[in-house]
Short mmCIF file of C-alpha atoms in Angstrom, two decimals:
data_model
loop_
_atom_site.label_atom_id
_atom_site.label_comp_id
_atom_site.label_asym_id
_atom_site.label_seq_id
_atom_site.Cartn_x
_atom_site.Cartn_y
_atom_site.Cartn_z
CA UNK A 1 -24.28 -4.92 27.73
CA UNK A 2 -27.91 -4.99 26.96
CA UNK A 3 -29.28 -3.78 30.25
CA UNK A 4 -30.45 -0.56 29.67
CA UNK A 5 -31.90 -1.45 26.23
CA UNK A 6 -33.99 -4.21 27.68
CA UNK A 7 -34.84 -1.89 30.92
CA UNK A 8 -35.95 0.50 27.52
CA UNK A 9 -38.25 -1.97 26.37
CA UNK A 10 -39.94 -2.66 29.91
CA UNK A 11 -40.53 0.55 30.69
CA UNK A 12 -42.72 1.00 27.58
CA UNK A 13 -44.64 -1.92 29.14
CA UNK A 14 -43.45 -4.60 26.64
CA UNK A 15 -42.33 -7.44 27.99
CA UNK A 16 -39.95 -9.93 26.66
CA UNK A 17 -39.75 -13.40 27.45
CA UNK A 18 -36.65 -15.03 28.33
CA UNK A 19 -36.16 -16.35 24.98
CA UNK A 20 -37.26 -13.01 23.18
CA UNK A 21 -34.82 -11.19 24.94
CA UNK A 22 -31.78 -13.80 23.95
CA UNK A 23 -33.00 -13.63 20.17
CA UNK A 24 -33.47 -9.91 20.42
CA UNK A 25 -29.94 -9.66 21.36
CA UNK A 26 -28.53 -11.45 18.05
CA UNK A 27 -29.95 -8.34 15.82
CA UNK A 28 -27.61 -6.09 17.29
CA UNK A 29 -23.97 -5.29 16.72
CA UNK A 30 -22.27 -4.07 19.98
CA UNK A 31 -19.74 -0.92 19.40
CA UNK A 32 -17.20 0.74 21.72
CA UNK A 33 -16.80 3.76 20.36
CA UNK A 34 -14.11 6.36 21.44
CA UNK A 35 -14.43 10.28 22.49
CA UNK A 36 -14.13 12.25 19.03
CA UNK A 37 -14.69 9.38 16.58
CA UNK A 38 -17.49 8.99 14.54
CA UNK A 39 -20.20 6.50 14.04
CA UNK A 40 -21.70 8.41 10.66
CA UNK A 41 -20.16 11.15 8.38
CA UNK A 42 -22.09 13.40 6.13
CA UNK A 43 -22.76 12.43 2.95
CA UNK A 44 -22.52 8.58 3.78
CA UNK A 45 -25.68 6.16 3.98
CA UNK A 46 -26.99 5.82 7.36
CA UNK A 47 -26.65 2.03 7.57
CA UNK A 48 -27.27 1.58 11.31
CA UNK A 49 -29.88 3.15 14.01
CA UNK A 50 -28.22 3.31 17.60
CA UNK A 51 -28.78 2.81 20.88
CA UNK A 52 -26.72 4.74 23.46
CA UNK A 53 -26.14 1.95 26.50
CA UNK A 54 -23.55 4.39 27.64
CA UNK A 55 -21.84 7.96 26.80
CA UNK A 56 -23.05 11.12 24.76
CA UNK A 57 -23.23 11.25 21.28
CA UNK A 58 -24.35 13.99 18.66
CA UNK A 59 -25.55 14.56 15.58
CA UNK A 60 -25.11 17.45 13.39
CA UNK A 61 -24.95 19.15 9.84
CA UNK A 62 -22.57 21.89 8.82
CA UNK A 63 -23.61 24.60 6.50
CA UNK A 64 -21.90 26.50 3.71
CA UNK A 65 -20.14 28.29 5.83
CA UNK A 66 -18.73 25.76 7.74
CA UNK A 67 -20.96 26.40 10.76
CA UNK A 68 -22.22 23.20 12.59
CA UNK A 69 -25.60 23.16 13.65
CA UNK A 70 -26.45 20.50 16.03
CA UNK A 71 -29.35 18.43 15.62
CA UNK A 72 -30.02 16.00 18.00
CA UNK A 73 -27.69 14.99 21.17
CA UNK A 74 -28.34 10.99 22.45
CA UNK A 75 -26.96 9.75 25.64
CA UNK A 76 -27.67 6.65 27.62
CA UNK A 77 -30.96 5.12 27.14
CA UNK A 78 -31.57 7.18 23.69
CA UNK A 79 -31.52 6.54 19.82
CA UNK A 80 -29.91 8.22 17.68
CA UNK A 81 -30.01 7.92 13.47
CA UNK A 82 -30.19 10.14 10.70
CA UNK A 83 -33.94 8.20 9.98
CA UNK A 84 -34.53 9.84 6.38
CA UNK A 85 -30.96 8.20 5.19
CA UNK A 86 -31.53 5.01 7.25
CA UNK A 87 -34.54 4.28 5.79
CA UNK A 88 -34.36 5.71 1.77
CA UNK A 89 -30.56 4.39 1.52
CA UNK A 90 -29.79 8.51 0.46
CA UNK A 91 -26.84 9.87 1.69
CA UNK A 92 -26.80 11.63 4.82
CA UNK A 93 -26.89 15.37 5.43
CA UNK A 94 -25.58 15.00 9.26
CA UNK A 95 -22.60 13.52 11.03
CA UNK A 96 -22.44 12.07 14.36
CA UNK A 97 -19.97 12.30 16.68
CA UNK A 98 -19.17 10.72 19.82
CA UNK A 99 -18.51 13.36 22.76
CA UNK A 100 -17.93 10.83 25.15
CA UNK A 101 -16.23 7.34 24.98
CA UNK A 102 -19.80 5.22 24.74
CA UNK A 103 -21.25 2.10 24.42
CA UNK A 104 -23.10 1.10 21.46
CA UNK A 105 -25.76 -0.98 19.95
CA UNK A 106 -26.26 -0.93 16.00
CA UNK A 107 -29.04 -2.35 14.71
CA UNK A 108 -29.40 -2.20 10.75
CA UNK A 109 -32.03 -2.13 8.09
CA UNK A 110 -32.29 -5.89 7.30
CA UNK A 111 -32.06 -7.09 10.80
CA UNK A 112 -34.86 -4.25 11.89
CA UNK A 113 -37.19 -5.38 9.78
CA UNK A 114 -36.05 -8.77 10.72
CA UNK A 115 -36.16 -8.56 14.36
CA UNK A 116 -39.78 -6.91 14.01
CA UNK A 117 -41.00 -10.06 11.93
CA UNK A 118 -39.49 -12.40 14.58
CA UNK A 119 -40.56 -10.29 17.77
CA UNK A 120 -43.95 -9.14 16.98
CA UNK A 121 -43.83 -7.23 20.43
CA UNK A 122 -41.39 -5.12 19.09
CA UNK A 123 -43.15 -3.11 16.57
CA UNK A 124 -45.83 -1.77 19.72
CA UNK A 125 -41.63 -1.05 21.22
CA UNK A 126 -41.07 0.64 18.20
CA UNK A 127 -44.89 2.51 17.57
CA UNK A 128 -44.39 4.00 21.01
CA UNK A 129 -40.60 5.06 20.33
CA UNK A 130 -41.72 6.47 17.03
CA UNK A 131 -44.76 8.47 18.73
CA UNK A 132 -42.31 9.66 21.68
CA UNK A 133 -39.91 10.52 19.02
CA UNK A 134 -42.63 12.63 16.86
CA UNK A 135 -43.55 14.72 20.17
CA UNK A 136 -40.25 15.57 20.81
CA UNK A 137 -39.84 16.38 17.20
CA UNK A 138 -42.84 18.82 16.80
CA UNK A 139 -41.98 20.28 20.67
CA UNK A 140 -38.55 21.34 19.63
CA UNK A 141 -39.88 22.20 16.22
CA UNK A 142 -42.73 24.52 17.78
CA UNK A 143 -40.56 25.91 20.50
CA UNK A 144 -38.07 27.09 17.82
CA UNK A 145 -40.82 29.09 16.00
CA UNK A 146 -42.99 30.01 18.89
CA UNK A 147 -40.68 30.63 22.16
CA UNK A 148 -37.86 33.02 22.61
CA UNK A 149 -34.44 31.40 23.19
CA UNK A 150 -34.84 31.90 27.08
CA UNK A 151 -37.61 29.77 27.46
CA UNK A 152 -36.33 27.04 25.23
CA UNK A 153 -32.96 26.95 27.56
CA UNK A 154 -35.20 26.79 30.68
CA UNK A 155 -37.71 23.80 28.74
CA UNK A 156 -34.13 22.03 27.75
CA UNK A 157 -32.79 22.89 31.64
CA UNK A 158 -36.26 21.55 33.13
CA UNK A 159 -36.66 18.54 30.61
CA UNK A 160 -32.91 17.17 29.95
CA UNK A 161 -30.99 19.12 32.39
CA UNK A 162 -28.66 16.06 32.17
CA UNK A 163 -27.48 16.89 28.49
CA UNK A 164 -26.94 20.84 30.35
CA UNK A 165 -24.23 19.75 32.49
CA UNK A 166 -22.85 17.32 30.47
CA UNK A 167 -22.41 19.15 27.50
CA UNK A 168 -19.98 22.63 26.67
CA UNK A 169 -22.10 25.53 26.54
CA UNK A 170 -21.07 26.47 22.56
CA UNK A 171 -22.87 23.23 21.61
CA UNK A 172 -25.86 24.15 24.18
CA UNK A 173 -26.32 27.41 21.87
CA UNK A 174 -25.71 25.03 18.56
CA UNK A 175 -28.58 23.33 19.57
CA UNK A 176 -30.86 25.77 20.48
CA UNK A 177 -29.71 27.74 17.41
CA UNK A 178 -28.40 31.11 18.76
CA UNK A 179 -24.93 32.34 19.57
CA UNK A 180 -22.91 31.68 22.37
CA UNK A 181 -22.61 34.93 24.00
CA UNK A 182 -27.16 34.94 24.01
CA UNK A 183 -26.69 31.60 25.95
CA UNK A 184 -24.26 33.23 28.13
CA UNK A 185 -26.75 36.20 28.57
CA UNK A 186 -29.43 33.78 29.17
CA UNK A 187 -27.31 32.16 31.81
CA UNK A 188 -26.45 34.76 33.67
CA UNK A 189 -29.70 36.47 33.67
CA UNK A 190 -31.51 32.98 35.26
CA UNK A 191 -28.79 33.13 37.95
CA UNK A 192 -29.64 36.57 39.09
CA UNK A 193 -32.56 35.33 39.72
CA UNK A 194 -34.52 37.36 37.36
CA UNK B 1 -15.62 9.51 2.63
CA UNK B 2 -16.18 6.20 4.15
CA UNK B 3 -15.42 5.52 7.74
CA UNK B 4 -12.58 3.79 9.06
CA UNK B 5 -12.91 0.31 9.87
CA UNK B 6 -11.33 -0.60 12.98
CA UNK B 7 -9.88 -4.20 12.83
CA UNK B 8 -8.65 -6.17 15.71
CA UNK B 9 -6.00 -8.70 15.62
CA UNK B 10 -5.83 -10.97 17.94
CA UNK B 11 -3.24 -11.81 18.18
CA UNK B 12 -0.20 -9.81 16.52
CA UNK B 13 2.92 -12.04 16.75
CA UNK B 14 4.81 -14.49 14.88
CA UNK B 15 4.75 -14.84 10.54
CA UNK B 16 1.01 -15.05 10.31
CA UNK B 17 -1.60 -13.14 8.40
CA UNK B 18 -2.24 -10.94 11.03
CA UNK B 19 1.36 -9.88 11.38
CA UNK B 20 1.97 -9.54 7.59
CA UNK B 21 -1.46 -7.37 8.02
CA UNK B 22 0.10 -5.21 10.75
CA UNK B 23 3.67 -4.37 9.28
CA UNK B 24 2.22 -3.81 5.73
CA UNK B 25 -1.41 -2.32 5.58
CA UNK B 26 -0.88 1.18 3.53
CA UNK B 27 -4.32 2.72 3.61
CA UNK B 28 -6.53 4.70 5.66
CA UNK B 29 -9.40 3.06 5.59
CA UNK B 30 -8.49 0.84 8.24
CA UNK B 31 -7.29 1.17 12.33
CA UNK B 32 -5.74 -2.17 13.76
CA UNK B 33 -6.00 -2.91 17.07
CA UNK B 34 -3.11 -5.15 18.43
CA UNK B 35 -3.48 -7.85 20.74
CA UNK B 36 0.61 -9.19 21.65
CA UNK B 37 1.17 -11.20 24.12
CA UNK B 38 3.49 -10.21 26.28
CA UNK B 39 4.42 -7.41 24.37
CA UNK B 40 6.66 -5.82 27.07
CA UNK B 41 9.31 -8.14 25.96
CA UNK B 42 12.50 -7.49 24.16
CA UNK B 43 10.95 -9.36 21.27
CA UNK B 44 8.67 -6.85 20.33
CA UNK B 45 6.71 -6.84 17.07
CA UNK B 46 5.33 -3.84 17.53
CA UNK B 47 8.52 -1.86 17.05
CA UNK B 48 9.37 -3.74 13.99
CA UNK B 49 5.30 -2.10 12.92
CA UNK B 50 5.78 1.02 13.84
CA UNK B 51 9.30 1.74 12.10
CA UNK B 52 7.66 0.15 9.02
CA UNK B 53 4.70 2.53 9.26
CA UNK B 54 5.70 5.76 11.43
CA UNK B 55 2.17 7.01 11.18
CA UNK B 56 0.11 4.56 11.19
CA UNK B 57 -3.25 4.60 12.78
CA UNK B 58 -2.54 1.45 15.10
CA UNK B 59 -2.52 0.84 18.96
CA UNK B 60 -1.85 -2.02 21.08
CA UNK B 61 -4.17 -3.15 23.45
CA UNK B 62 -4.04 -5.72 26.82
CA UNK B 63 -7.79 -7.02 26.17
CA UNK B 64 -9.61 -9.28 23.80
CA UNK B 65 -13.20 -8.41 24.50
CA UNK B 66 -12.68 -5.03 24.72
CA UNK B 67 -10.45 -4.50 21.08
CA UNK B 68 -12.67 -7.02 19.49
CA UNK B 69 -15.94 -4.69 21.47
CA UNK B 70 -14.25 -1.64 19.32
CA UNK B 71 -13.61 -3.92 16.13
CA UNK B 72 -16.07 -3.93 12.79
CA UNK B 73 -13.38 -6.71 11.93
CA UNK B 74 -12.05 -9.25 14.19
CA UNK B 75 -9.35 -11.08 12.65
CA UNK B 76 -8.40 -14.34 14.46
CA UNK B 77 -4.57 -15.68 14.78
CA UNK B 78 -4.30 -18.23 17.89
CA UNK B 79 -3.18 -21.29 18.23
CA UNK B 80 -6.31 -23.97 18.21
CA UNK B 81 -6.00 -24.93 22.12
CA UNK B 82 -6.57 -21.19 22.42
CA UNK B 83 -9.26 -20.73 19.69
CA UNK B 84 -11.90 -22.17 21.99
CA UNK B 85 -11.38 -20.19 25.01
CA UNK B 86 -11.05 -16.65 23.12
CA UNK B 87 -14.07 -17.54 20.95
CA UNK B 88 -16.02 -18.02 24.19
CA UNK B 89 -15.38 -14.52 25.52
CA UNK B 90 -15.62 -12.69 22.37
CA UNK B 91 -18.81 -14.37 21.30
CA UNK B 92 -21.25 -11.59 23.07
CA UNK B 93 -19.40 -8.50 21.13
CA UNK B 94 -19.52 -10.68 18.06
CA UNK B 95 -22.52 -10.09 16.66
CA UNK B 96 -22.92 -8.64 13.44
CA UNK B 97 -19.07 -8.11 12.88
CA UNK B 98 -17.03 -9.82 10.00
CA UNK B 99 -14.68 -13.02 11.61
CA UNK B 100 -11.44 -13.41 9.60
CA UNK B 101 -10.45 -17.29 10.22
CA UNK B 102 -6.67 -18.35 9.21
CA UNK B 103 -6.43 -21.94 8.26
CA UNK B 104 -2.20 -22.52 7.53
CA UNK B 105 -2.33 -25.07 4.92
CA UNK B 106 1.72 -24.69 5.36
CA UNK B 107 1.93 -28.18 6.43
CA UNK B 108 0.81 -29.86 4.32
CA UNK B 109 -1.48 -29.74 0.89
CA UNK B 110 -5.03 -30.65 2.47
CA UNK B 111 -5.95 -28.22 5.70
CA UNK B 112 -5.13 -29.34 9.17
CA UNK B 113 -8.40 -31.65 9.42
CA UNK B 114 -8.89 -30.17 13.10
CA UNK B 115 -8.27 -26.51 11.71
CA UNK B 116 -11.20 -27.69 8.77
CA UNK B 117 -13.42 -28.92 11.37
CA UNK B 118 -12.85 -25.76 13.87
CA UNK B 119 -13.88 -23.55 10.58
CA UNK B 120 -17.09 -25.05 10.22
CA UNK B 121 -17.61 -25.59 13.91
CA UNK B 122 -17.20 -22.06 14.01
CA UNK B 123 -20.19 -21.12 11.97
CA UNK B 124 -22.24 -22.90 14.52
CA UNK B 125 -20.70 -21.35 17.99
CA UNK B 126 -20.88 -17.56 16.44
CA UNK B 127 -23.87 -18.03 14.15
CA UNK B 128 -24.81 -14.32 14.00
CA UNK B 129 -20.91 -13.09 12.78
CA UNK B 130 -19.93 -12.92 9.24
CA UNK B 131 -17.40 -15.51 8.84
CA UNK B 132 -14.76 -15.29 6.65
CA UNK B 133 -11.87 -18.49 6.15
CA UNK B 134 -8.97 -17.57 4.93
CA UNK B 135 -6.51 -20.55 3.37
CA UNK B 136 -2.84 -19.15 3.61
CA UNK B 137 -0.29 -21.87 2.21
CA UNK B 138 2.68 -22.16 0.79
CA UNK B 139 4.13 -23.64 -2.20
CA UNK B 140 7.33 -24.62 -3.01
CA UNK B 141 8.91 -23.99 -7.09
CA UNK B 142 11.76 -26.22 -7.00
CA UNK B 143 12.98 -25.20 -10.35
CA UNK B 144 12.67 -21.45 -9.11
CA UNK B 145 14.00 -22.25 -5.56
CA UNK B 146 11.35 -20.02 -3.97
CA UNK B 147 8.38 -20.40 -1.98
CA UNK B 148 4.97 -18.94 -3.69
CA UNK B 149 2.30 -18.08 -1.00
CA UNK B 150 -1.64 -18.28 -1.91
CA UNK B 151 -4.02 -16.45 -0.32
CA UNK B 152 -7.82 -17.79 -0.46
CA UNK B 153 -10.72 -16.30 0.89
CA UNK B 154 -14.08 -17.54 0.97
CA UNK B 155 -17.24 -16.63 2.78
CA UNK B 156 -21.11 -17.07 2.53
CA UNK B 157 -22.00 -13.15 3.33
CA UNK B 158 -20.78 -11.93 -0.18
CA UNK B 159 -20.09 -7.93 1.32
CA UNK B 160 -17.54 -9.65 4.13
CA UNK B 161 -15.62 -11.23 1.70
CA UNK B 162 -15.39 -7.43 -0.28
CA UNK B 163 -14.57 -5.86 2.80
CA UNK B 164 -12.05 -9.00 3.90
CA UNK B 165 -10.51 -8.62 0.16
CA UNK B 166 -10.25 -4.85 0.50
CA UNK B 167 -7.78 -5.21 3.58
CA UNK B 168 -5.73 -8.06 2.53
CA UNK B 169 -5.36 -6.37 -0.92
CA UNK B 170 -4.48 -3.10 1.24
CA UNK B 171 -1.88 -4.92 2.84
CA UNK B 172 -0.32 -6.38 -0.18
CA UNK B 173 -1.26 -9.70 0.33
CA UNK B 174 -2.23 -11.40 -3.53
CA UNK B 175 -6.34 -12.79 -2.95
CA UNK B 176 -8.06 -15.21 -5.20
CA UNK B 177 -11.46 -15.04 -3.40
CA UNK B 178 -13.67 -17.98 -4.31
CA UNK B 179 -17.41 -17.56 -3.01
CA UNK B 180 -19.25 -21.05 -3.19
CA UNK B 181 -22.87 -20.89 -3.79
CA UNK B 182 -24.53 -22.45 -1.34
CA UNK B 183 -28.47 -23.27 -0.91
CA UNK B 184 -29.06 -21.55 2.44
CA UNK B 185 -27.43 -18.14 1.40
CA UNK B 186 -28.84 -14.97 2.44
CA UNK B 187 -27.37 -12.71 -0.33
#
């Protein structure tokens, strides 16, 4: 249940000890969550950030004219939050939405900052999350400004090609913020090869 | 809007709590998840639930760990031989999530002494759940003739016992919640 959270940790070269791993384990709540149901809805206070151990999640905001624009997609191994809410206690401008029956682990405000006090190795987990999080961040942020749709489907296809075939293509275009029937140009251009 | 809390009952049979919970809850705020033994049987709760509440948002399910893996709420309704054993298995998706423990002072006026002693011996074997003990008796007005049921809830993690009270209340079941103050608190 905590296997790919702890393989998380090691691969950032931290590494728990036996008994750091068993108390890490008490900060979390494990969720099953179902296909279609939702772990946060807009306008609600973020109370938990979560770790994907298994399934596809996404996060999103819908605006005035009751067009969803997807934020962020998480699946295994990922975390997904809306941060600002999580940590100001505002209400939250996304929802999120699980795509996929998954397997959860909710951590929440007190028990962060507790399990950071109690694991000191964690916060190096969590400066190197944060920093990995920031790149990504300013990547997608940059690529939106700087790159025409094309190459942003071919740097999500090269970088996440997972999320690609797991996902439907109207949520692909969501994401990368143009229409479907662009994506679908895109798509079909790439496969003839040009 | 707030999210639905799913709550699982485990288990879903005889005149309990968590049968009175099941036939009666009227709000939306809350999915149940039905553990009932043999449930294929003639003797079926469940269709006495569902043609109390056609449209209820309520499901049975075959599996402890998994409902109480889905559950914000577990609510716990077995017989103390069983108590230990289900504990056990539901103690790793446990953490975090509110425990609703039914003493039946029915019996008599003090609590079973065992039930008393599982209560606190619970607090020990799932130290990171919210525990909440709920004292469900039964009194009896002679001059009336009827039987007056009281409903007590108590709990050290003061937002449990809101949450506890919310879905008791929601079920039509009368509260008087009574949080001691104790020295080693965390609210």
């Amino acid at each position: 249940m905590y296997e790919v959270l702890l393989n998380n940790i090691k691969q950032k070269e931290v590494e728990l000890t036996k008994t750091e791993q068993e108390k890490l384990k008490t900060f979390f709540i494990p969720k099953k969550i179902r296909k279609k149901q939702f772990l946060l809805q807009e306008g609600d206070v973020c109370l938990n950030t979560t770790f994907v151990e298994k399934g596809l999640l996404r996060s999103y905001s819908i605006d005035e004219k009751g067009n969803e624009h997807i934020v962020q997609f998480a699946l295994e191994d990922w975390w997904i939050a809306d941060i600002y809410s999580f940590f100001t206690g505002e209400p939250s401008s996304y929802s999120i939405e699980a795509m996929e029956n998954s397997e959860l682990l909710m951590i929440n405000r007190n028990s962060y900052e507790d399990m950071l006090y109690s694991i000191p190795k964690m916060e190096r987990f969590l400066r190197l999350l944060v920093q990995n999080s920031l790149i990504a961040t300013q990547r997608r942020l940059s690529g939106k400004i700087t790159l025409s749709a094309e190459e942003n489907y071919r740097n999500l296809v090269a970088g996440c090609n997972n999320i690609v075939q797991r996902v439907p293509q109207h949520m692909i275009a969501s994401y990368l913020g143009i229409t479907p029937e662009t994506l679908s140009r895109i798509r079909k251009q790439m496969s003839t090869g040009k | 809007m707030a999210l639905k809390k799913t709550v699982a009952i485990i288990e879903a049979n005889g005149e309990g709590i968590g049968f009175s919970i099941a036939k009666n809850l009227d709000s939306p705020d809350f999915r149940l998840l039905l553990l009932v033994p043999g449930f294929d049987n003639i003797n079926n709760p469940y269709e006495e639930i569902k043609a109390n509440r056609p449209g209820a948002d309520i499901e049975l399910v075959q599996c402890a760990v998994d409902a109480c893996w889905e559950a914000d709420i577990i609510l716990l309704n077995v017989a103390s031989p069983l108590e230990k054993e289900i504990v056990k298995k539901i103690k790793q998706v446990a953490t975090g999530k509110i425990i609703i423990y039914i003493i039946n002072e029915t019996v008599s006026i003090f609590p079973n002494d065992d039930q008393m002693i599982y209560a606190i011996n619970l607090k020990t074997v799932l130290p990171h759940s919210k525990i909440v003990t709920v004292y469900h008796s039964f009194s009896q007005n002679h001059q009336v003739g009827e039987k007056k049921e009281t409903v007590k809830i108590d709990s050290e993690n003061a937002e449990a016992l809101q949450t506890v009270n919310l879905l008791l209340s929601a079920a039509g079941i009368n509260v008087t919640v009574k949080q001691e103050k104790r020295s080693f608190s965390y609210e």
